[in-house]
């Protein structure tokens, strides 16, 4: 293997080198195993020549045997500036499935992702980085240029994968950025629902971590492992009617509008023709 594109040692070294020195070898080995470091690196090397869309199809259908279908795809216009705002139930396969479906209508799609996902070279042509731990001038410029462009944006406003609360799986509160950008760059929003769930282990760990008042999202360490549990699963995507950006006026704050759209996508799951109510 020429180069490890997924390198757990390097992640800790770049994010928290002091912590890397404190982690026992057996624990580091465990983290590499649940992150499927060797499997992922082998797959990335074997498929390094594929384009972004070829790579996504290979991951979804060859590697994971996923079944993907959608309802309401015709609601995505073939041209124009739109934001597809979706829930984030899985943390990986859902994003790939969304790209796969939207690409049937629009190949000019862009999706903002965290900086770790920028390590997948095949996908750099459709990914732009979001640094959650701070921003710099280059990041801000790239994001603003993308919103100003004619490309269609795929966006997960929660920023994190869905959690299970009181027996119900749903997104965490949505951040307001997509509302502000929709207004600023005159982009209508297409509310979108993606089906799927992670394991009870993942949700229980997240809830236990909260009860223990641990701030770090340690459950995220298991997201790759959760992805491998999605083999042979079906993912359904439901697109709702576009919401004009002019809707988001001064009647509510941007954060309040964001939660209204979040609530609406769960209505879209049950009825794709449901109207946006506020």
PDB file of N, CA and C in Angstrom, residues 114-197:
ATOM      1  N   UNK A 114     -17.109  17.790   6.479  1.00  0.00           N
ATOM      2  CA  UNK A 114     -16.038  18.102   7.427  1.00  0.00           C
ATOM      3  C   UNK A 114     -14.681  17.789   6.811  1.00  0.00           C
ATOM      4  N   UNK A 115     -13.644  18.336   7.399  1.00  0.00           N
ATOM      5  CA  UNK A 115     -12.314  18.262   6.783  1.00  0.00           C
ATOM      6  C   UNK A 115     -11.782  16.839   6.667  1.00  0.00           C
ATOM      7  N   UNK A 116     -12.232  15.915   7.535  1.00  0.00           N
ATOM      8  CA  UNK A 116     -11.750  14.535   7.460  1.00  0.00           C
ATOM      9  C   UNK A 116     -12.184  13.858   6.161  1.00  0.00           C
ATOM     10  N   UNK A 117     -13.395  14.177   5.686  1.00  0.00           N
ATOM     11  CA  UNK A 117     -13.887  13.560   4.457  1.00  0.00           C
ATOM     12  C   UNK A 117     -13.154  14.075   3.222  1.00  0.00           C
ATOM     13  N   UNK A 118     -12.442  15.178   3.378  1.00  0.00           N
ATOM     14  CA  UNK A 118     -11.642  15.679   2.263  1.00  0.00           C
ATOM     15  C   UNK A 118     -10.450  14.776   1.982  1.00  0.00           C
ATOM     16  N   UNK A 119     -10.229  13.763   2.840  1.00  0.00           N
ATOM     17  CA  UNK A 119      -9.142  12.808   2.618  1.00  0.00           C
ATOM     18  C   UNK A 119      -9.462  11.809   1.512  1.00  0.00           C
ATOM     19  N   UNK A 120     -10.707  11.786   1.045  1.00  0.00           N
ATOM     20  CA  UNK A 120     -11.083  10.867  -0.039  1.00  0.00           C
ATOM     21  C   UNK A 120     -10.871  11.595  -1.363  1.00  0.00           C
ATOM     22  N   UNK A 121      -9.768  11.328  -2.053  1.00  0.00           N
ATOM     23  CA  UNK A 121      -9.418  12.126  -3.246  1.00  0.00           C
ATOM     24  C   UNK A 121     -10.450  12.043  -4.365  1.00  0.00           C
ATOM     25  N   UNK A 122     -11.114  10.895  -4.511  1.00  0.00           N
ATOM     26  CA  UNK A 122     -12.100  10.735  -5.590  1.00  0.00           C
ATOM     27  C   UNK A 122     -13.227  11.754  -5.496  1.00  0.00           C
ATOM     28  N   UNK A 123     -13.523  12.211  -4.280  1.00  0.00           N
ATOM     29  CA  UNK A 123     -14.708  13.039  -4.065  1.00  0.00           C
ATOM     30  C   UNK A 123     -14.407  14.530  -3.947  1.00  0.00           C
ATOM     31  N   UNK A 124     -13.150  14.901  -4.103  1.00  0.00           N
ATOM     32  CA  UNK A 124     -12.788  16.312  -3.935  1.00  0.00           C
ATOM     33  C   UNK A 124     -13.448  17.226  -4.959  1.00  0.00           C
ATOM     34  N   UNK A 125     -13.816  16.668  -6.108  1.00  0.00           N
ATOM     35  CA  UNK A 125     -14.437  17.506  -7.140  1.00  0.00           C
ATOM     36  C   UNK A 125     -15.864  17.922  -6.773  1.00  0.00           C
ATOM     37  N   UNK A 126     -16.503  17.199  -5.837  1.00  0.00           N
ATOM     38  CA  UNK A 126     -17.874  17.570  -5.454  1.00  0.00           C
ATOM     39  C   UNK A 126     -17.983  17.942  -3.972  1.00  0.00           C
ATOM     40  N   UNK A 127     -16.884  17.865  -3.231  1.00  0.00           N
ATOM     41  CA  UNK A 127     -16.861  18.237  -1.813  1.00  0.00           C
ATOM     42  C   UNK A 127     -16.228  19.611  -1.628  1.00  0.00           C
ATOM     43  N   UNK A 128     -16.734  20.373  -0.666  1.00  0.00           N
ATOM     44  CA  UNK A 128     -16.013  21.552  -0.177  1.00  0.00           C
ATOM     45  C   UNK A 128     -15.893  21.405   1.339  1.00  0.00           C
ATOM     46  N   UNK A 129     -14.794  21.872   1.921  1.00  0.00           N
ATOM     47  CA  UNK A 129     -14.554  21.632   3.350  1.00  0.00           C
ATOM     48  C   UNK A 129     -15.253  22.624   4.269  1.00  0.00           C
ATOM     49  N   UNK A 130     -15.774  22.087   5.365  1.00  0.00           N
ATOM     50  CA  UNK A 130     -16.264  22.922   6.457  1.00  0.00           C
ATOM     51  C   UNK A 130     -15.451  22.560   7.685  1.00  0.00           C
ATOM     52  N   UNK A 131     -14.754  23.527   8.226  1.00  0.00           N
ATOM     53  CA  UNK A 131     -13.969  23.301   9.435  1.00  0.00           C
ATOM     54  C   UNK A 131     -14.812  23.696  10.634  1.00  0.00           C
ATOM     55  N   UNK A 132     -15.294  22.682  11.382  1.00  0.00           N
ATOM     56  CA  UNK A 132     -16.186  22.956  12.512  1.00  0.00           C
ATOM     57  C   UNK A 132     -15.457  23.562  13.703  1.00  0.00           C
ATOM     58  N   UNK A 133     -14.131  23.449  13.696  1.00  0.00           N
ATOM     59  CA  UNK A 133     -13.363  23.916  14.851  1.00  0.00           C
ATOM     60  C   UNK A 133     -12.783  25.307  14.607  1.00  0.00           C
ATOM     61  N   UNK A 134     -13.413  26.019  13.713  1.00  0.00           N
ATOM     62  CA  UNK A 134     -12.918  27.358  13.399  1.00  0.00           C
ATOM     63  C   UNK A 134     -12.917  27.535  11.899  1.00  0.00           C
ATOM     64  N   UNK A 135     -12.838  28.745  11.446  1.00  0.00           N
ATOM     65  CA  UNK A 135     -12.837  28.984  10.010  1.00  0.00           C
ATOM     66  C   UNK A 135     -11.679  29.888   9.655  1.00  0.00           C
ATOM     67  N   UNK A 136     -11.247  29.789   8.419  1.00  0.00           N
ATOM     68  CA  UNK A 136     -10.216  30.699   7.953  1.00  0.00           C
ATOM     69  C   UNK A 136     -10.711  31.382   6.687  1.00  0.00           C
ATOM     70  N   UNK A 137      -9.942  32.329   6.220  1.00  0.00           N
ATOM     71  CA  UNK A 137     -10.376  33.138   5.078  1.00  0.00           C
ATOM     72  C   UNK A 137     -10.621  32.285   3.840  1.00  0.00           C
ATOM     73  N   UNK A 138      -9.762  31.288   3.608  1.00  0.00           N
ATOM     74  CA  UNK A 138      -9.931  30.426   2.439  1.00  0.00           C
ATOM     75  C   UNK A 138     -11.234  29.640   2.512  1.00  0.00           C
ATOM     76  N   UNK A 139     -11.523  29.069   3.694  1.00  0.00           N
ATOM     77  CA  UNK A 139     -12.764  28.317   3.884  1.00  0.00           C
ATOM     78  C   UNK A 139     -13.981  29.187   3.614  1.00  0.00           C
ATOM     79  N   UNK A 140     -13.976  30.366   4.190  1.00  0.00           N
ATOM     80  CA  UNK A 140     -15.105  31.288   4.033  1.00  0.00           C
ATOM     81  C   UNK A 140     -15.294  31.657   2.566  1.00  0.00           C
ATOM     82  N   UNK A 141     -14.194  31.929   1.882  1.00  0.00           N
ATOM     83  CA  UNK A 141     -14.277  32.302   0.465  1.00  0.00           C
ATOM     84  C   UNK A 141     -14.840  31.156  -0.368  1.00  0.00           C
ATOM     85  N   UNK A 142     -14.354  29.935  -0.131  1.00  0.00           N
ATOM     86  CA  UNK A 142     -14.826  28.771  -0.890  1.00  0.00           C
ATOM     87  C   UNK A 142     -16.319  28.559  -0.678  1.00  0.00           C
ATOM     88  N   UNK A 143     -16.749  28.647   0.585  1.00  0.00           N
ATOM     89  CA  UNK A 143     -18.168  28.434   0.905  1.00  0.00           C
ATOM     90  C   UNK A 143     -19.040  29.507   0.259  1.00  0.00           C
ATOM     91  N   UNK A 144     -18.623  30.760   0.384  1.00  0.00           N
ATOM     92  CA  UNK A 144     -19.416  31.850  -0.203  1.00  0.00           C
ATOM     93  C   UNK A 144     -19.449  31.781  -1.727  1.00  0.00           C
ATOM     94  N   UNK A 145     -18.310  31.441  -2.328  1.00  0.00           N
ATOM     95  CA  UNK A 145     -18.266  31.299  -3.789  1.00  0.00           C
ATOM     96  C   UNK A 145     -19.197  30.182  -4.255  1.00  0.00           C
ATOM     97  N   UNK A 146     -19.259  29.106  -3.471  1.00  0.00           N
ATOM     98  CA  UNK A 146     -20.120  27.977  -3.832  1.00  0.00           C
ATOM     99  C   UNK A 146     -21.587  28.367  -3.748  1.00  0.00           C
ATOM    100  N   UNK A 147     -21.967  29.055  -2.677  1.00  0.00           N
ATOM    101  CA  UNK A 147     -23.355  29.498  -2.549  1.00  0.00           C
ATOM    102  C   UNK A 147     -23.718  30.506  -3.637  1.00  0.00           C
ATOM    103  N   UNK A 148     -22.752  31.282  -4.081  1.00  0.00           N
ATOM    104  CA  UNK A 148     -23.008  32.278  -5.124  1.00  0.00           C
ATOM    105  C   UNK A 148     -23.080  31.654  -6.518  1.00  0.00           C
ATOM    106  N   UNK A 149     -22.578  30.441  -6.665  1.00  0.00           N
ATOM    107  CA  UNK A 149     -22.521  29.780  -7.968  1.00  0.00           C
ATOM    108  C   UNK A 149     -23.895  29.272  -8.390  1.00  0.00           C
ATOM    109  N   UNK A 150     -23.961  28.700  -9.587  1.00  0.00           N
ATOM    110  CA  UNK A 150     -25.209  28.130 -10.104  1.00  0.00           C
ATOM    111  C   UNK A 150     -25.369  26.666  -9.718  1.00  0.00           C
ATOM    112  N   UNK A 151     -24.401  26.097  -9.017  1.00  0.00           N
ATOM    113  CA  UNK A 151     -24.473  24.688  -8.620  1.00  0.00           C
ATOM    114  C   UNK A 151     -25.594  24.463  -7.616  1.00  0.00           C
ATOM    115  N   UNK A 152     -26.088  23.227  -7.561  1.00  0.00           N
ATOM    116  CA  UNK A 152     -27.072  22.863  -6.550  1.00  0.00           C
ATOM    117  C   UNK A 152     -26.323  22.323  -5.336  1.00  0.00           C
ATOM    118  N   UNK A 153     -26.717  22.753  -4.144  1.00  0.00           N
ATOM    119  CA  UNK A 153     -26.017  22.368  -2.916  1.00  0.00           C
ATOM    120  C   UNK A 153     -26.803  21.319  -2.146  1.00  0.00           C
ATOM    121  N   UNK A 154     -26.105  20.297  -1.685  1.00  0.00           N
ATOM    122  CA  UNK A 154     -26.679  19.279  -0.814  1.00  0.00           C
ATOM    123  C   UNK A 154     -26.194  19.580   0.598  1.00  0.00           C
ATOM    124  N   UNK A 155     -27.121  19.713   1.531  1.00  0.00           N
ATOM    125  CA  UNK A 155     -26.753  20.260   2.837  1.00  0.00           C
ATOM    126  C   UNK A 155     -27.424  19.490   3.966  1.00  0.00           C
ATOM    127  N   UNK A 156     -26.629  19.168   5.004  1.00  0.00           N
ATOM    128  CA  UNK A 156     -27.144  18.537   6.221  1.00  0.00           C
ATOM    129  C   UNK A 156     -27.064  19.558   7.354  1.00  0.00           C
ATOM    130  N   UNK A 157     -28.139  20.312   7.594  1.00  0.00           N
ATOM    131  CA  UNK A 157     -28.070  21.423   8.552  1.00  0.00           C
ATOM    132  C   UNK A 157     -27.796  21.015   9.997  1.00  0.00           C
ATOM    133  N   UNK A 158     -28.063  19.756  10.355  1.00  0.00           N
ATOM    134  CA  UNK A 158     -27.785  19.328  11.733  1.00  0.00           C
ATOM    135  C   UNK A 158     -26.285  19.299  11.996  1.00  0.00           C
ATOM    136  N   UNK A 159     -25.511  19.005  10.952  1.00  0.00           N
ATOM    137  CA  UNK A 159     -24.058  18.937  11.117  1.00  0.00           C
ATOM    138  C   UNK A 159     -23.574  17.639  11.720  1.00  0.00           C
ATOM    139  N   UNK A 160     -24.466  16.905  12.377  1.00  0.00           N
ATOM    140  CA  UNK A 160     -24.142  15.624  12.996  1.00  0.00           C
ATOM    141  C   UNK A 160     -25.236  14.621  12.644  1.00  0.00           C
ATOM    142  N   UNK A 161     -24.915  13.351  12.805  1.00  0.00           N
ATOM    143  CA  UNK A 161     -25.874  12.295  12.502  1.00  0.00           C
ATOM    144  C   UNK A 161     -27.015  12.295  13.527  1.00  0.00           C
ATOM    145  N   UNK A 162     -28.176  11.797  13.121  1.00  0.00           N
ATOM    146  CA  UNK A 162     -29.363  11.766  13.984  1.00  0.00           C
ATOM    147  C   UNK A 162     -29.109  10.986  15.273  1.00  0.00           C
ATOM    148  N   UNK A 163     -29.877  11.331  16.297  1.00  0.00           N
ATOM    149  CA  UNK A 163     -29.794  10.637  17.583  1.00  0.00           C
ATOM    150  C   UNK A 163     -31.176  10.092  17.949  1.00  0.00           C
ATOM    151  N   UNK A 164     -31.211   9.246  18.975  1.00  0.00           N
ATOM    152  CA  UNK A 164     -32.464   8.648  19.443  1.00  0.00           C
ATOM    153  C   UNK A 164     -32.826   9.223  20.800  1.00  0.00           C
ATOM    154  N   UNK A 165     -33.952   9.911  20.857  1.00  0.00           N
ATOM    155  CA  UNK A 165     -34.430  10.515  22.097  1.00  0.00           C
ATOM    156  C   UNK A 165     -35.859  10.054  22.355  1.00  0.00           C
ATOM    157  N   UNK A 166     -36.109   9.557  23.561  1.00  0.00           N
ATOM    158  CA  UNK A 166     -37.455   9.088  23.949  1.00  0.00           C
ATOM    159  C   UNK A 166     -38.007   8.099  22.931  1.00  0.00           C
ATOM    160  N   UNK A 167     -37.133   7.227  22.437  1.00  0.00           N
ATOM    161  CA  UNK A 167     -37.547   6.181  21.513  1.00  0.00           C
ATOM    162  C   UNK A 167     -37.736   6.625  20.080  1.00  0.00           C
ATOM    163  N   UNK A 168     -37.456   7.897  19.791  1.00  0.00           N
ATOM    164  CA  UNK A 168     -37.679   8.437  18.447  1.00  0.00           C
ATOM    165  C   UNK A 168     -36.360   8.913  17.847  1.00  0.00           C
ATOM    166  N   UNK A 169     -36.081   8.469  16.627  1.00  0.00           N
ATOM    167  CA  UNK A 169     -34.846   8.855  15.944  1.00  0.00           C
ATOM    168  C   UNK A 169     -35.106  10.094  15.092  1.00  0.00           C
ATOM    169  N   UNK A 170     -34.357  11.140  15.344  1.00  0.00           N
ATOM    170  CA  UNK A 170     -34.493  12.368  14.555  1.00  0.00           C
ATOM    171  C   UNK A 170     -33.211  13.186  14.649  1.00  0.00           C
ATOM    172  N   UNK A 171     -33.123  14.178  13.789  1.00  0.00           N
ATOM    173  CA  UNK A 171     -31.951  15.056  13.790  1.00  0.00           C
ATOM    174  C   UNK A 171     -31.873  15.888  15.063  1.00  0.00           C
ATOM    175  N   UNK A 172     -30.659  16.256  15.412  1.00  0.00           N
ATOM    176  CA  UNK A 172     -30.443  17.273  16.428  1.00  0.00           C
ATOM    177  C   UNK A 172     -30.927  18.609  15.858  1.00  0.00           C
ATOM    178  N   UNK A 173     -31.087  19.642  16.692  1.00  0.00           N
ATOM    179  CA  UNK A 173     -31.523  20.944  16.157  1.00  0.00           C
ATOM    180  C   UNK A 173     -30.660  21.387  14.973  1.00  0.00           C
ATOM    181  N   UNK A 174     -31.320  21.926  13.964  1.00  0.00           N
ATOM    182  CA  UNK A 174     -30.601  22.368  12.772  1.00  0.00           C
ATOM    183  C   UNK A 174     -29.955  23.722  13.013  1.00  0.00           C
ATOM    184  N   UNK A 175     -28.783  23.893  12.423  1.00  0.00           N
ATOM    185  CA  UNK A 175     -28.097  25.183  12.482  1.00  0.00           C
ATOM    186  C   UNK A 175     -28.712  26.125  11.435  1.00  0.00           C
ATOM    187  N   UNK A 176     -28.546  27.407  11.654  1.00  0.00           N
ATOM    188  CA  UNK A 176     -29.241  28.411  10.843  1.00  0.00           C
ATOM    189  C   UNK A 176     -28.514  28.813   9.564  1.00  0.00           C
ATOM    190  N   UNK A 177     -27.297  28.336   9.372  1.00  0.00           N
ATOM    191  CA  UNK A 177     -26.480  28.797   8.242  1.00  0.00           C
ATOM    192  C   UNK A 177     -27.201  28.677   6.909  1.00  0.00           C
ATOM    193  N   UNK A 178     -27.866  27.541   6.678  1.00  0.00           N
ATOM    194  CA  UNK A 178     -28.488  27.337   5.364  1.00  0.00           C
ATOM    195  C   UNK A 178     -29.634  28.316   5.112  1.00  0.00           C
ATOM    196  N   UNK A 179     -30.307  28.747   6.171  1.00  0.00           N
ATOM    197  CA  UNK A 179     -31.365  29.753   6.018  1.00  0.00           C
ATOM    198  C   UNK A 179     -30.748  31.100   5.642  1.00  0.00           C
ATOM    199  N   UNK A 180     -29.710  31.482   6.359  1.00  0.00           N
ATOM    200  CA  UNK A 180     -29.047  32.762   6.078  1.00  0.00           C
ATOM    201  C   UNK A 180     -28.481  32.794   4.663  1.00  0.00           C
ATOM    202  N   UNK A 181     -27.868  31.673   4.251  1.00  0.00           N
ATOM    203  CA  UNK A 181     -27.288  31.620   2.911  1.00  0.00           C
ATOM    204  C   UNK A 181     -28.377  31.591   1.839  1.00  0.00           C
ATOM    205  N   UNK A 182     -29.491  30.932   2.136  1.00  0.00           N
ATOM    206  CA  UNK A 182     -30.603  30.903   1.177  1.00  0.00           C
ATOM    207  C   UNK A 182     -31.103  32.313   0.901  1.00  0.00           C
ATOM    208  N   UNK A 183     -31.232  33.103   1.957  1.00  0.00           N
ATOM    209  CA  UNK A 183     -31.684  34.493   1.807  1.00  0.00           C
ATOM    210  C   UNK A 183     -30.630  35.324   1.082  1.00  0.00           C
ATOM    211  N   UNK A 184     -29.384  35.205   1.537  1.00  0.00           N
ATOM    212  CA  UNK A 184     -28.304  36.026   0.984  1.00  0.00           C
ATOM    213  C   UNK A 184     -28.089  35.766  -0.501  1.00  0.00           C
ATOM    214  N   UNK A 185     -28.160  34.473  -0.900  1.00  0.00           N
ATOM    215  CA  UNK A 185     -27.845  34.120  -2.287  1.00  0.00           C
ATOM    216  C   UNK A 185     -29.086  33.724  -3.088  1.00  0.00           C
ATOM    217  N   UNK A 186     -30.261  34.008  -2.548  1.00  0.00           N
ATOM    218  CA  UNK A 186     -31.530  33.798  -3.248  1.00  0.00           C
ATOM    219  C   UNK A 186     -31.656  32.364  -3.774  1.00  0.00           C
ATOM    220  N   UNK A 187     -31.529  31.432  -2.844  1.00  0.00           N
ATOM    221  CA  UNK A 187     -31.645  30.009  -3.162  1.00  0.00           C
ATOM    222  C   UNK A 187     -32.898  29.432  -2.497  1.00  0.00           C
ATOM    223  N   UNK A 188     -33.807  28.891  -3.293  1.00  0.00           N
ATOM    224  CA  UNK A 188     -34.944  28.177  -2.722  1.00  0.00           C
ATOM    225  C   UNK A 188     -34.446  26.875  -2.089  1.00  0.00           C
ATOM    226  N   UNK A 189     -35.194  26.397  -1.103  1.00  0.00           N
ATOM    227  CA  UNK A 189     -34.790  25.201  -0.364  1.00  0.00           C
ATOM    228  C   UNK A 189     -35.709  24.035  -0.712  1.00  0.00           C
ATOM    229  N   UNK A 190     -35.112  22.900  -1.059  1.00  0.00           N
ATOM    230  CA  UNK A 190     -35.879  21.682  -1.328  1.00  0.00           C
ATOM    231  C   UNK A 190     -35.789  20.788  -0.094  1.00  0.00           C
ATOM    232  N   UNK A 191     -36.877  20.692   0.702  1.00  0.00           N
ATOM    233  CA  UNK A 191     -36.843  19.872   1.915  1.00  0.00           C
ATOM    234  C   UNK A 191     -36.806  18.391   1.558  1.00  0.00           C
ATOM    235  N   UNK A 192     -35.913  17.659   2.183  1.00  0.00           N
ATOM    236  CA  UNK A 192     -35.658  16.278   1.783  1.00  0.00           C
ATOM    237  C   UNK A 192     -35.553  15.367   2.997  1.00  0.00           C
ATOM    238  N   UNK A 193     -36.175  14.201   2.889  1.00  0.00           N
ATOM    239  CA  UNK A 193     -36.091  13.212   3.971  1.00  0.00           C
ATOM    240  C   UNK A 193     -35.398  11.952   3.470  1.00  0.00           C
ATOM    241  N   UNK A 194     -34.466  11.436   4.284  1.00  0.00           N
ATOM    242  CA  UNK A 194     -33.765  10.190   3.981  1.00  0.00           C
ATOM    243  C   UNK A 194     -34.094   9.181   5.073  1.00  0.00           C
ATOM    244  N   UNK A 195     -34.456   7.971   4.668  1.00  0.00           N
ATOM    245  CA  UNK A 195     -34.775   6.929   5.641  1.00  0.00           C
ATOM    246  C   UNK A 195     -33.491   6.283   6.165  1.00  0.00           C
ATOM    247  N   UNK A 196     -33.621   5.573   7.278  1.00  0.00           N
ATOM    248  CA  UNK A 196     -32.477   4.830   7.800  1.00  0.00           C
ATOM    249  C   UNK A 196     -32.249   5.069   9.278  1.00  0.00           C
ATOM    250  N   UNK A 197     -31.510   4.156   9.889  1.00  0.00           N
ATOM    251  CA  UNK A 197     -31.166   4.283  11.299  1.00  0.00           C
ATOM    252  C   UNK A 197     -29.862   3.544  11.552  1.00  0.00           C
TER     253      UNK A 197
END
